XYZ file of C-alpha atoms in Angstrom:
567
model
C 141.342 138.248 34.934
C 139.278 140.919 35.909
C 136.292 138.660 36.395
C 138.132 136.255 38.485
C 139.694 138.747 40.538
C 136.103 139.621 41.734
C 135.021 136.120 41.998
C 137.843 135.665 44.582
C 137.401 138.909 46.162
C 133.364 137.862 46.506
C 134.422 134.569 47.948
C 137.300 136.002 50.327
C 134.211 138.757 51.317
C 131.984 135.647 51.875
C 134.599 133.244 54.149
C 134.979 136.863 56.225
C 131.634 137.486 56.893
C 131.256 133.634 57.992
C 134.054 133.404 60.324
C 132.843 136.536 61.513
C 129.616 135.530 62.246
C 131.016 132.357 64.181
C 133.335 134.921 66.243
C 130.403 136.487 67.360
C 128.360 133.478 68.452
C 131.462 132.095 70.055
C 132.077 135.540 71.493
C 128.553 136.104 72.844
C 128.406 132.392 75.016
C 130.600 131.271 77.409
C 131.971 128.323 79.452
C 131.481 129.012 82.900
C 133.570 126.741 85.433
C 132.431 125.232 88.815
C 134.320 123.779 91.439
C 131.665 122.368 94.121
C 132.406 119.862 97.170
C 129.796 118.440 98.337
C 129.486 117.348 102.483
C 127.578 117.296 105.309
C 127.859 120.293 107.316
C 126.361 121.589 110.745
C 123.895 124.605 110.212
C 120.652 126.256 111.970
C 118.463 126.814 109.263
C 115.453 127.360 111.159
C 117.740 128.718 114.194
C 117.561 124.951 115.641
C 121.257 123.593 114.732
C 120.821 120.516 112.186
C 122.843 118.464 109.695
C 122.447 119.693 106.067
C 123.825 118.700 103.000
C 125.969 121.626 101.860
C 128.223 122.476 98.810
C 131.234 124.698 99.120
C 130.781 125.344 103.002
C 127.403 127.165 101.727
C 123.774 126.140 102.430
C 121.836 126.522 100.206
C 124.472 125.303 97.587
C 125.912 128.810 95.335
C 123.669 130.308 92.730
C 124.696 130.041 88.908
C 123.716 132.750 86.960
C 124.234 132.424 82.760
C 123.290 133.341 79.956
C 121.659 131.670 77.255
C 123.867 129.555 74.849
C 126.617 128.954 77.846
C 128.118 125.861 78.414
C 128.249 125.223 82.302
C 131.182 123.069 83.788
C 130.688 122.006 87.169
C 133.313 119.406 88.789
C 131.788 117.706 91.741
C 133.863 116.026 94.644
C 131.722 113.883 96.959
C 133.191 114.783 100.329
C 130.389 112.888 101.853
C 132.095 109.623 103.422
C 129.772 106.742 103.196
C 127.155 107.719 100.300
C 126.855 108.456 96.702
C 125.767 111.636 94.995
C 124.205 113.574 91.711
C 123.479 116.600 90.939
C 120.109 116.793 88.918
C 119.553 120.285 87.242
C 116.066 120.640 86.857
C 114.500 122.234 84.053
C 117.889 122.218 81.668
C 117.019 119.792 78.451
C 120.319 118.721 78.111
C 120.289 118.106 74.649
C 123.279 115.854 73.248
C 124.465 115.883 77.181
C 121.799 113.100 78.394
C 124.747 111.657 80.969
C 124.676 114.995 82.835
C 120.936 115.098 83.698
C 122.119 114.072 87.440
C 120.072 111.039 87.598
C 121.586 108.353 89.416
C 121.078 104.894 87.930
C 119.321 106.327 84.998
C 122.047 108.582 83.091
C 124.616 107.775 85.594
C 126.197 105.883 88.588
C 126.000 107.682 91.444
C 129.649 109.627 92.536
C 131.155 107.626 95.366
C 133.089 109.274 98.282
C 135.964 110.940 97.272
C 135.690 110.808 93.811
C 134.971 113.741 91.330
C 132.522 113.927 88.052
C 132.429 116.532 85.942
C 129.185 117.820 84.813
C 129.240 119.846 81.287
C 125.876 121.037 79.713
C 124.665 123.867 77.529
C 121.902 125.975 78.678
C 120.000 126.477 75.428
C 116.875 128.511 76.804
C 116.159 131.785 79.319
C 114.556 131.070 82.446
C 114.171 130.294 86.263
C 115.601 126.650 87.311
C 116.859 125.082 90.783
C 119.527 122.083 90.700
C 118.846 119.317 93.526
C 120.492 116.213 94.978
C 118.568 113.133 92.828
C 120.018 110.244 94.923
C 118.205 108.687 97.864
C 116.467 111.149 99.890
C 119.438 114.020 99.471
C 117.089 116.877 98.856
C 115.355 116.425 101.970
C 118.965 117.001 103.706
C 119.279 120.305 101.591
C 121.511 119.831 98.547
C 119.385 122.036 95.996
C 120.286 126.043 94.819
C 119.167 127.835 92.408
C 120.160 128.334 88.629
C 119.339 131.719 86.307
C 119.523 131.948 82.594
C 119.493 135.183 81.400
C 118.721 135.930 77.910
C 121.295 135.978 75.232
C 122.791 139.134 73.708
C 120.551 141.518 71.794
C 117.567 139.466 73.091
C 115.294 141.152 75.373
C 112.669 139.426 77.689
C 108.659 140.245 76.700
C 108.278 142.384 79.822
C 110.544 145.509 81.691
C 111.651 145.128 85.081
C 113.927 147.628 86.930
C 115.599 144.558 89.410
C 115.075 141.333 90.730
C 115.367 138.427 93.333
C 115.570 135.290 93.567
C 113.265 133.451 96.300
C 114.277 129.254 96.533
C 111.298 127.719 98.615
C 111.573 124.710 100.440
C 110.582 122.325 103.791
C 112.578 121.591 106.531
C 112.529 119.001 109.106
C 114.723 118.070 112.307
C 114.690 114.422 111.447
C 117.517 113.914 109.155
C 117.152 111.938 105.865
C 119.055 108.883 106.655
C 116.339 108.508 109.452
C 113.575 109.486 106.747
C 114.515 106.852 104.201
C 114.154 104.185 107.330
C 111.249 105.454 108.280
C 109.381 105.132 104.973
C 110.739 101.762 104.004
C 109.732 99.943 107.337
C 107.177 97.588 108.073
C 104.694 98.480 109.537
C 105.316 101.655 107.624
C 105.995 105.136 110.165
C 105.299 108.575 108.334
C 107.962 110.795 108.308
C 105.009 113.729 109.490
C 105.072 117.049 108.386
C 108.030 119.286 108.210
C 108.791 121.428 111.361
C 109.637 125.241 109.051
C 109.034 126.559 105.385
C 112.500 127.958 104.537
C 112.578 131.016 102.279
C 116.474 130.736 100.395
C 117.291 128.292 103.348
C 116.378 130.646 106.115
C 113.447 129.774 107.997
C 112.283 130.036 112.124
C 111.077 127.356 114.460
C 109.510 127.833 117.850
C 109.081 131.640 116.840
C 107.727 134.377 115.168
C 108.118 136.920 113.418
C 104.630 138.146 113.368
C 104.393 137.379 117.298
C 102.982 141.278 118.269
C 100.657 141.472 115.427
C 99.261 138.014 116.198
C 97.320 135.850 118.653
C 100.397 132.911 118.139
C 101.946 131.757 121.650
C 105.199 131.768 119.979
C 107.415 134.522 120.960
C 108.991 136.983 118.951
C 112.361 135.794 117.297
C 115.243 137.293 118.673
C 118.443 136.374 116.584
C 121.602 137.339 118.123
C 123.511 137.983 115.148
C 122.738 134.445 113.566
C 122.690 134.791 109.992
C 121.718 131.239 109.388
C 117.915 131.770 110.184
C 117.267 135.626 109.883
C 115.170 136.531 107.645
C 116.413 137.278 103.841
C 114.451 140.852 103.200
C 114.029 142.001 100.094
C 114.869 145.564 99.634
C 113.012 147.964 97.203
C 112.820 151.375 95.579
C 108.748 153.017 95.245
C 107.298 153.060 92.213
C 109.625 150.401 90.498
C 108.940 146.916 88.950
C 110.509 143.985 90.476
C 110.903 140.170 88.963
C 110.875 137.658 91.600
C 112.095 134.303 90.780
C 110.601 131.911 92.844
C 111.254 128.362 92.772
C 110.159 125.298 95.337
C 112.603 122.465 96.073
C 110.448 121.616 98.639
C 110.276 117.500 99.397
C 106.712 117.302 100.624
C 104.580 120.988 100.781
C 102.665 122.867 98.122
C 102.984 125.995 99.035
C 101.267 129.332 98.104
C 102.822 132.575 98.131
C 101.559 136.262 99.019
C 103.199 139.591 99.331
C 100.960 141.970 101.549
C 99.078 144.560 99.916
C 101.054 143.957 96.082
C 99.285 141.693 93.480
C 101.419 139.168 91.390
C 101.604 139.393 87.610
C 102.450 135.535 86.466
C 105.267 136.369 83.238
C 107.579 132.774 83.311
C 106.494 129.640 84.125
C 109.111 126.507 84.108
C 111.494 128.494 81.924
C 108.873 128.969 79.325
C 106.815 132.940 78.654
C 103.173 132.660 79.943
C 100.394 135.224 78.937
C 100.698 137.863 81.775
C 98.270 137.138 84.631
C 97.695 139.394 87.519
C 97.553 137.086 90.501
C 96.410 137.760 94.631
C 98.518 134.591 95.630
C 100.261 131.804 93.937
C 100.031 128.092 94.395
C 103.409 126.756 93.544
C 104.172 122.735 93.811
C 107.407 120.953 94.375
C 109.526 121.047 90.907
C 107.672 123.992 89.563
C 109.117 127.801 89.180
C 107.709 130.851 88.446
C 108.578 134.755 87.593
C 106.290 137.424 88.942
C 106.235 140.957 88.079
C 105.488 143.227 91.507
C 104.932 147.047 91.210
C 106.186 148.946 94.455
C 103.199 151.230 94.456
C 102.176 151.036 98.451
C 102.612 152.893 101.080
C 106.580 153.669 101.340
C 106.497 154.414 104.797
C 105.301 150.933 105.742
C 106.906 147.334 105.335
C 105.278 144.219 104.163
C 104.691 140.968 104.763
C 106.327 138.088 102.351
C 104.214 134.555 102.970
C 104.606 131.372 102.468
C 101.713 128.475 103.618
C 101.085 125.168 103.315
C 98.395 124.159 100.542
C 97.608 120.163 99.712
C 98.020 118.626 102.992
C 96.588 120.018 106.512
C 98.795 122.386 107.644
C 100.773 121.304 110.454
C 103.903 123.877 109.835
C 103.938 127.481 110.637
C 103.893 130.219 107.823
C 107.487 131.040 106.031
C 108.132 134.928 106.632
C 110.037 137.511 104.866
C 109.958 141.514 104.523
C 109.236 143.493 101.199
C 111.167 146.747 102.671
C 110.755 149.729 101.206
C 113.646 151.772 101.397
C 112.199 154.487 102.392
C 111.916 153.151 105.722
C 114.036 151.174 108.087
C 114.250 147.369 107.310
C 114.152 146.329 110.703
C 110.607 148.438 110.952
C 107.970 145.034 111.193
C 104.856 145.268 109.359
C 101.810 146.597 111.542
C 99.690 144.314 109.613
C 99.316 140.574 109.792
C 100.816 138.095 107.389
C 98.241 137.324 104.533
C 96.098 134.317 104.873
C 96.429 131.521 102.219
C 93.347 129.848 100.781
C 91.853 126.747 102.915
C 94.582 123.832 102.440
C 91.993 121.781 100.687
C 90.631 124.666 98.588
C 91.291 122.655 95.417
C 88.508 124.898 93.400
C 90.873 128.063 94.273
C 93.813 125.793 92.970
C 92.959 124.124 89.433
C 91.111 128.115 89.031
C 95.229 129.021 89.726
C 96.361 126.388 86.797
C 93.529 127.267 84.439
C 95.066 130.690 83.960
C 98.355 129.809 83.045
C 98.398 129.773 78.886
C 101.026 130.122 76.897
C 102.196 133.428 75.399
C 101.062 134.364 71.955
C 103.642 133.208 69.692
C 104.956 130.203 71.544
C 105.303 126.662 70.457
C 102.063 125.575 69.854
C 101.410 121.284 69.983
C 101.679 119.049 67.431
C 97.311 118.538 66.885
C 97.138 114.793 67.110
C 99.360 111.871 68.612
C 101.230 108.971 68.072
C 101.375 107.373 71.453
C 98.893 107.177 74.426
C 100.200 106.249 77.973
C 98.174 106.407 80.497
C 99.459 106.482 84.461
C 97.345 105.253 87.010
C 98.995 106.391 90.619
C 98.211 104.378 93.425
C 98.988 103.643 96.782
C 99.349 99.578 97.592
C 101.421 97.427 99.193
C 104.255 94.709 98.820
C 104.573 92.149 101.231
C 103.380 94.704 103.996
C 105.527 97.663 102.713
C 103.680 100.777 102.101
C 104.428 101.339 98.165
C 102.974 103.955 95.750
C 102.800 102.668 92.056
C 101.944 103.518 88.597
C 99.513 100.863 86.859
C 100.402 98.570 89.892
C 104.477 98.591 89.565
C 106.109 100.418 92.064
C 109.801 101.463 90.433
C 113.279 100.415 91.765
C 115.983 101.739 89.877
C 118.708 99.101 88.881
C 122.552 99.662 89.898
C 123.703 100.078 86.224
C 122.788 103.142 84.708
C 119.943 102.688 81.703
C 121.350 104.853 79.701
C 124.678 102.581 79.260
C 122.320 99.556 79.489
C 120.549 100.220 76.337
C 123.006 102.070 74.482
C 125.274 99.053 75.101
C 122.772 96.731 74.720
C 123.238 94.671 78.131
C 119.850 93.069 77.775
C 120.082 91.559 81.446
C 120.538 95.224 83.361
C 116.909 95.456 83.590
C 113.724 94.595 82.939
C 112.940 93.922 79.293
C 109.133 93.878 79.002
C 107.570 97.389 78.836
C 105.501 98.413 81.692
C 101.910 98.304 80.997
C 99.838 101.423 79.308
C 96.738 102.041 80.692
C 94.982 100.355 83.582
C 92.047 97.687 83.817
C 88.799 99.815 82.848
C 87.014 98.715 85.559
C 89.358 100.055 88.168
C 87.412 102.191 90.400
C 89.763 105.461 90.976
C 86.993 106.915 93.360
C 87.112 104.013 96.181
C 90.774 102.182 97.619
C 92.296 99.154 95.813
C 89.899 95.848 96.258
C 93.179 94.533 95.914
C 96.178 96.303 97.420
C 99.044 94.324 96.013
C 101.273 95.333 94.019
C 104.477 94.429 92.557
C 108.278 95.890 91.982
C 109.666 97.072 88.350
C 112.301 98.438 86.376
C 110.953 98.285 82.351
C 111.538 101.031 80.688
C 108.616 102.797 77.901
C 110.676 102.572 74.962
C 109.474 105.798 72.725
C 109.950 106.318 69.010
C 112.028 108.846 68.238
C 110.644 112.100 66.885
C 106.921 110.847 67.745
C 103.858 112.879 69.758
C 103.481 111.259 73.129
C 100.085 111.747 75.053
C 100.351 111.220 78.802
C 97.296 110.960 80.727
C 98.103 111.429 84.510
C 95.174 108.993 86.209
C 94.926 110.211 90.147
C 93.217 107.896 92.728
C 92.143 106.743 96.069
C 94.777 105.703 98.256
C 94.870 103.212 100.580
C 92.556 105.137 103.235
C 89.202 105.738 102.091
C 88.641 109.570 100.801
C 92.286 110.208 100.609
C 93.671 111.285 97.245
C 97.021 113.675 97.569
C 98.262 115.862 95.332
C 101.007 114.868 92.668
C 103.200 117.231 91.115
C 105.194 115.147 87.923
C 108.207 116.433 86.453
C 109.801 115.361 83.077
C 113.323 115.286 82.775
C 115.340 115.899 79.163
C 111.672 117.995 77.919
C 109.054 120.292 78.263
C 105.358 119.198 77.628
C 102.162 120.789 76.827
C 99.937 120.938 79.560
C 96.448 120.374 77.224
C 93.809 120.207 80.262
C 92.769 118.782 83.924
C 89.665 116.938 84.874
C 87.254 115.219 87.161
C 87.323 111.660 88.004
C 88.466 108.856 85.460
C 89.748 109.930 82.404
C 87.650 108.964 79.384
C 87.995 109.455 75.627
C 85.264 112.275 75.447
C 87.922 114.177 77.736
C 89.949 114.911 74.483
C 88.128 117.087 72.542
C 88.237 119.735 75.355
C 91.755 119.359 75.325
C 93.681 122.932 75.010
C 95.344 122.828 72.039
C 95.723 126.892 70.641
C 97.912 128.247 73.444
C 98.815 125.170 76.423
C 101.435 126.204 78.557
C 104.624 124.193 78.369
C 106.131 123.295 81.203
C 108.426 120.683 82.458
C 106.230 119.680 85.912
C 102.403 119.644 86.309
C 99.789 118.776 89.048
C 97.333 115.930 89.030
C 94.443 116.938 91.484
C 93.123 114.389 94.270
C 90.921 112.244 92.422
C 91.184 113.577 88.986
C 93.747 114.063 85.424
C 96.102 116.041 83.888
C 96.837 115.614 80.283
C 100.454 116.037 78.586
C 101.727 116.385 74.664
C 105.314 115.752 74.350
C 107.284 115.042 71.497
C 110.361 112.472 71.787
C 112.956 114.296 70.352
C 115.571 114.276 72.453
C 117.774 110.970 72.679
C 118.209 109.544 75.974
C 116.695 108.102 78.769
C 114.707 110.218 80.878
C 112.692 109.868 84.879
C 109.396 110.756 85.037
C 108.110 110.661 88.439
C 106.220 112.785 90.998
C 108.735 115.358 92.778
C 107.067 114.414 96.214
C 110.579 112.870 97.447
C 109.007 110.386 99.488
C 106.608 109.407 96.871
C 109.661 108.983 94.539
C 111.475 106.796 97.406
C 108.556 105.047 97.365
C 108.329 104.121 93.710
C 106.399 106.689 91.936
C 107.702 106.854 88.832
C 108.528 105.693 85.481
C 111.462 106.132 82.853
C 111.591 106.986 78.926
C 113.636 105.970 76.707
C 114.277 107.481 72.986
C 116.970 107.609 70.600
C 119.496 106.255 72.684
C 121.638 104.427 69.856
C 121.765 108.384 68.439
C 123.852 109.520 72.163
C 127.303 109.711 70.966
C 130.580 110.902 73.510
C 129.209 109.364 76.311
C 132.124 109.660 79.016
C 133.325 106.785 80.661
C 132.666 107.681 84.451
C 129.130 108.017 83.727
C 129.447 104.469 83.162
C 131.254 102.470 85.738
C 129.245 100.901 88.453
């Protein structure tokens, strides 16, 4: 008796400790609960009144902070009265929630007016993340905000900080993004230009300065009146602390680089993921990337400092973004005596892929898997179809079809879209250097059916557009994944290119540049079932077709609500 007596007791002591533990881990995450309307709202973001896209009355839309392991519930009413919406949250994985990536006509139809989806996802990983509009042009009109995982309990971050701040990034123009959308889908085609103000958290200043009377500019000082719309957001600090900034760019068009006047930069986060700690001058950030910076408050505390954003990529056509680093010591509304820091030449593309070469991944991170299963390479190229201006990606340009992929295939409606894959690589004798001999192109919707659980390569195949000499910069971004970022090159990518590939500490990320005129290579492995966009996070390069979709272990999605499904 005695014997069994302590068998129980051992098994009762057992079931405790194990209904214990899951108390804890249900304890220690939680399910935080949104209510967001989204509408169209008048605001001066740049101190010129404007239409934005707002949620809750607030632009930009609120910030949700979490922690690691909680389940975020957001219900969204569409209050917008003759257009769809989704709500893409960039940089969460979603894993076993592929219907709440926010991408319409790929995991879901788009909400119409009036009606409410609700959004529920787990944040499985630490990190800095935005959430944007992903329907039409929507970003452009300002639905984006920003998104913070903290790390879970009893975990600690690889680095000390004594506060931080969050710093969204993004481009504003005047022309709203109805007109936009017009603009780039007409024949003959009519640019949409460059955007009037850099907006720093939404707040940005046209036809002024605030670095009038320490510069030559004939733009007069900025006078605000008491509008908090536009005035700056300062940052206020303590000496001799350590700060973490946040920073994140929605931006639709710009590449921007950052400086803080007299304070270098130390690199700690990039896309969500730890990087080896870099100490940086500037930072070259690209639509769909984010960052965390470490800044020591060791200046002068009787002085202010400038907070700068520029234009990088493109000739710079829009004025700086300006903030204040104020130390406390001193009065906030005390300007700097200095001027704003000057970014690197626009087309300083050695001082940029020198940027991306540092970023590595921090020692003890996921390191890739050493060979692959799958090559795709992505030619990107600007043509045209039937006299619209189109970019492409091995001469398809993509148009999403009305029902959602990810019910098409799991579902199996073979006539939703287009049932031959997309092509793989490009002819060899295409000449990326020089423009198209032959500028046609043609429309798509196939989809790269992956095998789940396998290595994907991606080779990212930059070119001449359709002017001669012109390559842009694209900035890609992976939904549902991080990838390996194993190298960048010159010029057409050949099969010599991949023994220099970086393959002991590549930085994962979840968006990465291609270069005018040259590569980027990715490693990803399939392992998450869905169907996922992959396309540059230039919005009017998306609009315009440039991008493709991934599909893997779809018939493994299970709960799959029903509104995600009806057209």
């Amino acid at each position: 008796m005695s014997l069994r007596k302590s068998m129980v007791n051992r098994g009762l002591l057992i079931l405790t400790c194990f209904f214990s533990f899951v108390i804890q881990l249900c304890l220690a995450s939680k399910t935080r609960h949104f209510k967001w309307e989204v509408e169209y709202m008048y605001w001066s973001p740049d101190c010129m009144e404007g239409v934005v896209m707002g949620i809750n009355g607030q632009f930009p839309g609120p910030t949700i902070r979490a922690v690691a392991g909680d389940t975020i519930v957001v219900e969204l009413t569409n209050r917008l009265h003759t257009e769809g919406v989704v709500i893409h949250w960039h940089g969460i994985r979603q894993f076993g929630t592929p219907w709440a990536d926010g991408t319409a006509s790929i995991s879901q139809c788009a909400i119409n007016p009036g009606e409410t989806f609700i959004y529920r996802y787990k944040v499985d990983k630490a990190g800095t993340y935005f959430y944007h509009g992903h329907y039409g042009m929507q970003r452009s009109a300002g639905l984006y905000g920003s998104l913070v995982v903290e790390v879970g309990e009893g975990q600690k971050e690889p680095f000390h900080y004594d506060g931080e701040f969050n710093l969204l990034l993004s481009d504003w123009w005047h022309k709203g993004s109805q007109e936009q959308e017009v603009a780039l889908s007409s024949k003959p085609f009519r640019w949409i230009g460059e955007p009037q103000t850099l907006l720093i958290n939404g707040r940005g200043q046209y036809n002024c300065s605030l670095a009038a009377h320490v510069t030559n500019s004939s733009s007069p000082q900025c006078q605000f009146r008491g509008n908090e719309q536009c005035s700056p957001q300062i940052l206020h600090v303590q000496p001799h602390k350590t700060y973490r900034l946040r920073v994140s760019s929605t931006t639709a068009l710009a590449s921007l680089n950052l400086q803080i006047g007299n304070h270098k930069m130390v690199m700690v986060e990039a896309d969500g993921n730890y990087i080896q700690p870099v100490a940086v001058d500037d930072l070259d950030i690209y639509s769909g990337e984010s960052y965390s910076v470490l800044i020591h408050t060791d200046q002068d505390p009787s002085k202010n400092y400038w907070i700068s954003v520029s234009v990088r990529g493109r000739e710079p056509k829009t004025p700086q973004g300006l903030t204040i680093l104020n130390y406390q010591t001193t009065s906030a509304s005390k300007l700097p005596t200095s001027t704003p820091p000057v970014s690197p030449l626009w087309n300083d593309y050695n001082h940029s892929k020198s940027f991306s070469n540092k970023i590595l991944a921090l020692m003890g991170s996921p390191k890739p898997p050493t060979t692959y299963n799958r090559r795709i390479i992505l030619l990107n190229t600007q043509n045209t179809i039937n006299g619209f201006t189109k970019w492409a990606i091995n001469n398809i340009s993509l148009t999403l079809p009305p029902t959602p992929y990810l019910g098409a295939i799991k579902h199996r409606l073979s006539n939703a879209f287009d049932q031959k894959s997309p092509p793989e690589n490009f002819p060899n004798d295409y000449d990326v250097m020089k423009p198209p001999t032959n500028t046609n192109s043609t429309y798509g919707n196939g989809v790269y059916m992956l095998e789940f659980r396998t290595t994907v390569d991606v080779i990212l195949q930059n070119a001449n557009a359709l002017a001669t000499g012109v390559s842009e910069i694209h900035p890609w971004h992976l939904h549902g994944h991080d990838f390996w970022v194993l190298g960048y090159g010159e010029g057409k990518f050949r099969e010599k290119d991949a023994k220099r590939f970086n393959l002991k500490n590549p930085p994962l990320r979840n968006t990465a540049v291609i270069f005018p005129f040259g590569w980027t290579a990715l490693r990803f492995v399939a392992d998450n079932p869905g169907v996922w966009a992959f396309h540059c996070h230039i919005e009017p390069h998306s609009h315009m077709g440039m991008g493709v979709v991934f599909a893997e272990g779809v018939h493994l999605v299970k709960d799959v609500p029903n509104h995600a499904l009806v057209v």
